Amino acid sequence: MKKRFLTSMALAGAAAFALTACSSDGGDTGSSGDASGDTGGGGGGDTIVVGFAQTGSESGWRSANTESMKAAFSEENGFELVFNAADNDTAAQIAAVRGFISQGVDAIVIAPIVEDGWDDVLQEAKDAGIPVILEDRTVSAAADLYAAWIGLDFEAEGTKAGEWAAAEFGDTETKMVVLEGTTGSAPANDRATGFDAAIEGTMIEKIDSQTGDFTRDGGKSVMEGFIQNYGVDNIDLVYAHNDDMALGAIEAIEAAGATPGEDIKIISIDAVHDGMQALVDGKINYIVECNPLLGDLVAAAVTGVVNGDSVEAVQYVEDLAFDQAAAEAALPDRKY
Ligand code: GZL
């Protein structure tokens, strides 16, 4: 699929199909504050029945994404939403999609927990004549098994985070631990790839890397283990694949008597409200944003596919990022 990069200005005028939205203003002024403002939907036609297989409710980002999707796929927008949250359980998520197929929904939307293992069920949906749209994360299955991917450029997010780390800490011996996202998920894989490439050749040494499964509890317990193994004085930097794990790490660092953001620097991704507040409070040092408000874009893509319109390949909005000053300026107006 072709990827094109849009500035946030161009996004406002771009077609509402298959756009991604990572912008510092939390997206455009859609019904749910989403990136496109166009909710698609039956538009006076028949109600479109959509099965949505969400990952679960693992993080603040996920809650905002679910809220955005439910607002866009509302009855007044011409949809009937059949919602399933799989509690981060891939087998349950695939079973939910099979359920949508046997129910004979008009379209299926999936936020796939992990990249692999989707070929069979996507083929079953295709054989049943039910179009599938991926939102947020993507899969390793062939692109002809789904109609569109409204996603986010995770590798670019990792690169942005790594470039900041390299600029800030690359010239001094820096011992870093990594709190990885869900094992096998596109954001965990790609955020690691981008970050690692950006710090190549610097004096930042990755001493350990484990998954905290994108949850606050997971980030806290993994960070407790790192502190146990290496000593709080032997860790200089934490790279967290999302804010929830960074917030858990903050709890562990404070419990060990150290000061997060000073004794141990923290870089994170998402820019959800609690993460941005910790950045303003100086407990996180840098956050790369990723806008979860994709509902309107996905709804427009579903409408396009169901109506037989062509739905374009994924397009990315340039990722923005926040240091403490930028977070202080942005926080009052953020939508999530
Ligand atoms: C990213 C999304 C990730 C977030 C986490 O688009 O898939 O999953 O970074 C969320 O907060 O749990």
PDB file of N, CA and C and ligand atoms in Angstrom, residues 55 58-62 136-137 152 154 157 182 187 191 213-214 241-244 269-270 272 290, ligand 1:
ATOM      1  N   THR A  55      -8.915  -4.451  20.798  1.00  0.00           N
ATOM      2  CA  THR A  55      -7.916  -5.256  21.521  1.00  0.00           C
ATOM      3  C   THR A  55      -8.395  -5.581  22.939  1.00  0.00           C
ATOM      4  N   GLU A  58      -6.567  -1.968  27.646  1.00  0.00           N
ATOM      5  CA  GLU A  58      -5.256  -2.054  28.313  1.00  0.00           C
ATOM      6  C   GLU A  58      -4.652  -0.719  28.692  1.00  0.00           C
ATOM      7  N   SER A  59      -5.128   0.386  28.068  1.00  0.00           N
ATOM      8  CA  SER A  59      -4.417   1.649  28.314  1.00  0.00           C
ATOM      9  C   SER A  59      -5.352   2.842  28.127  1.00  0.00           C
ATOM     10  N   GLY A  60      -4.866   4.000  28.543  1.00  0.00           N
ATOM     11  CA  GLY A  60      -5.627   5.224  28.340  1.00  0.00           C
ATOM     12  C   GLY A  60      -5.827   5.498  26.863  1.00  0.00           C
ATOM     13  N   TRP A  61      -4.808   5.152  26.065  1.00  0.00           N
ATOM     14  CA  TRP A  61      -4.924   5.314  24.612  1.00  0.00           C
ATOM     15  C   TRP A  61      -6.084   4.477  24.089  1.00  0.00           C
ATOM     16  N   ARG A  62      -6.178   3.241  24.568  1.00  0.00           N
ATOM     17  CA  ARG A  62      -7.220   2.331  24.074  1.00  0.00           C
ATOM     18  C   ARG A  62      -8.611   2.845  24.432  1.00  0.00           C
ATOM     19  N   ASP A 136      -5.794   1.337  13.608  1.00  0.00           N
ATOM     20  CA  ASP A 136      -4.716   1.400  14.584  1.00  0.00           C
ATOM     21  C   ASP A 136      -3.577   0.471  14.152  1.00  0.00           C
ATOM     22  N   ARG A 137      -3.533  -0.765  14.625  1.00  0.00           N
ATOM     23  CA  ARG A 137      -2.422  -1.651  14.318  1.00  0.00           C
ATOM     24  C   ARG A 137      -2.688  -2.407  13.011  1.00  0.00           C
ATOM     25  N   LEU A 152      -1.213   3.908  12.067  1.00  0.00           N
ATOM     26  CA  LEU A 152      -0.298   4.894  12.634  1.00  0.00           C
ATOM     27  C   LEU A 152       1.121   4.437  12.344  1.00  0.00           C
ATOM     28  N   PHE A 154       4.205   3.604  13.490  1.00  0.00           N
ATOM     29  CA  PHE A 154       4.880   3.307  14.759  1.00  0.00           C
ATOM     30  C   PHE A 154       6.389   3.412  14.636  1.00  0.00           C
ATOM     31  N   GLU A 157       7.343   6.879  14.994  1.00  0.00           N
ATOM     32  CA  GLU A 157       7.257   7.301  16.406  1.00  0.00           C
ATOM     33  C   GLU A 157       8.513   6.877  17.164  1.00  0.00           C
ATOM     34  N   THR A 182       2.951  -4.857  23.832  1.00  0.00           N
ATOM     35  CA  THR A 182       2.500  -6.244  23.737  1.00  0.00           C
ATOM     36  C   THR A 182       3.361  -7.025  22.751  1.00  0.00           C
ATOM     37  N   PRO A 187       2.929  -1.985  17.046  1.00  0.00           N
ATOM     38  CA  PRO A 187       3.595  -0.873  17.710  1.00  0.00           C
ATOM     39  C   PRO A 187       4.832  -1.311  18.498  1.00  0.00           C
ATOM     40  N   ARG A 191       8.133   0.339  17.016  1.00  0.00           N
ATOM     41  CA  ARG A 191       8.709   1.382  17.872  1.00  0.00           C
ATOM     42  C   ARG A 191      10.122   0.991  18.310  1.00  0.00           C
ATOM     43  N   ASP A 213       3.302  -5.139  28.358  1.00  0.00           N
ATOM     44  CA  ASP A 213       1.981  -5.375  27.752  1.00  0.00           C
ATOM     45  C   ASP A 213       1.133  -4.101  27.630  1.00  0.00           C
ATOM     46  N   PHE A 214       1.769  -2.965  27.549  1.00  0.00           N
ATOM     47  CA  PHE A 214       1.102  -1.665  27.386  1.00  0.00           C
ATOM     48  C   PHE A 214       0.258  -1.259  28.603  1.00  0.00           C
ATOM     49  N   HIS A 241       7.257   2.080  25.577  1.00  0.00           N
ATOM     50  CA  HIS A 241       6.500   2.095  24.322  1.00  0.00           C
ATOM     51  C   HIS A 241       5.134   2.752  24.473  1.00  0.00           C
ATOM     52  N   ASN A 242       4.687   3.003  25.678  1.00  0.00           N
ATOM     53  CA  ASN A 242       3.480   3.835  25.839  1.00  0.00           C
ATOM     54  C   ASN A 242       3.451   4.500  27.207  1.00  0.00           C
ATOM     55  N   ASP A 243       2.579   5.500  27.338  1.00  0.00           N
ATOM     56  CA  ASP A 243       2.515   6.302  28.572  1.00  0.00           C
ATOM     57  C   ASP A 243       2.106   5.470  29.770  1.00  0.00           C
ATOM     58  N   ASP A 244       1.182   4.529  29.585  1.00  0.00           N
ATOM     59  CA  ASP A 244       0.710   3.761  30.745  1.00  0.00           C
ATOM     60  C   ASP A 244       1.860   3.005  31.405  1.00  0.00           C
ATOM     61  N   ILE A 269       5.645   7.218  24.544  1.00  0.00           N
ATOM     62  CA  ILE A 269       4.869   7.444  23.315  1.00  0.00           C
ATOM     63  C   ILE A 269       3.380   7.353  23.652  1.00  0.00           C
ATOM     64  N   ASP A 270       2.579   8.096  23.059  1.00  0.00           N
ATOM     65  CA  ASP A 270       1.119   8.205  23.101  1.00  0.00           C
ATOM     66  C   ASP A 270       0.681   9.645  23.319  1.00  0.00           C
ATOM     67  N   VAL A 272      -1.208  10.622  25.979  1.00  0.00           N
ATOM     68  CA  VAL A 272      -2.540  10.686  26.610  1.00  0.00           C
ATOM     69  C   VAL A 272      -2.457  11.643  27.793  1.00  0.00           C
ATOM     70  N   CYS A 290       0.614  10.112  19.585  1.00  0.00           N
ATOM     71  CA  CYS A 290      -0.025   9.290  18.565  1.00  0.00           C
ATOM     72  C   CYS A 290      -1.531   9.372  18.790  1.00  0.00           C
TER      73      CYS A 290
HETATM   74  C1  GZL B   1      -0.825   2.512  19.213  1.00  0.00           C
HETATM   75  C2  GZL B   1      -1.671   1.548  20.016  1.00  0.00           C
HETATM   76  C3  GZL B   1      -0.989   1.201  21.296  1.00  0.00           C
HETATM   77  C4  GZL B   1      -0.745   2.400  22.208  1.00  0.00           C
HETATM   78  C5  GZL B   1      -0.978   1.790  23.551  1.00  0.00           C
HETATM   79  O1  GZL B   1      -1.493   2.877  18.060  1.00  0.00           O
HETATM   80  O2  GZL B   1      -1.914   0.355  19.295  1.00  0.00           O
HETATM   81  O3  GZL B   1      -1.833   0.294  22.016  1.00  0.00           O
HETATM   82  O4  GZL B   1       0.526   2.967  22.077  1.00  0.00           O
HETATM   83  C6  GZL B   1      -2.191   0.925  23.260  1.00  0.00           C
HETATM   84  O5  GZL B   1      -1.199   2.718  24.587  1.00  0.00           O
HETATM   85  O6  GZL B   1      -2.438   0.027  24.283  1.00  0.00           O
END
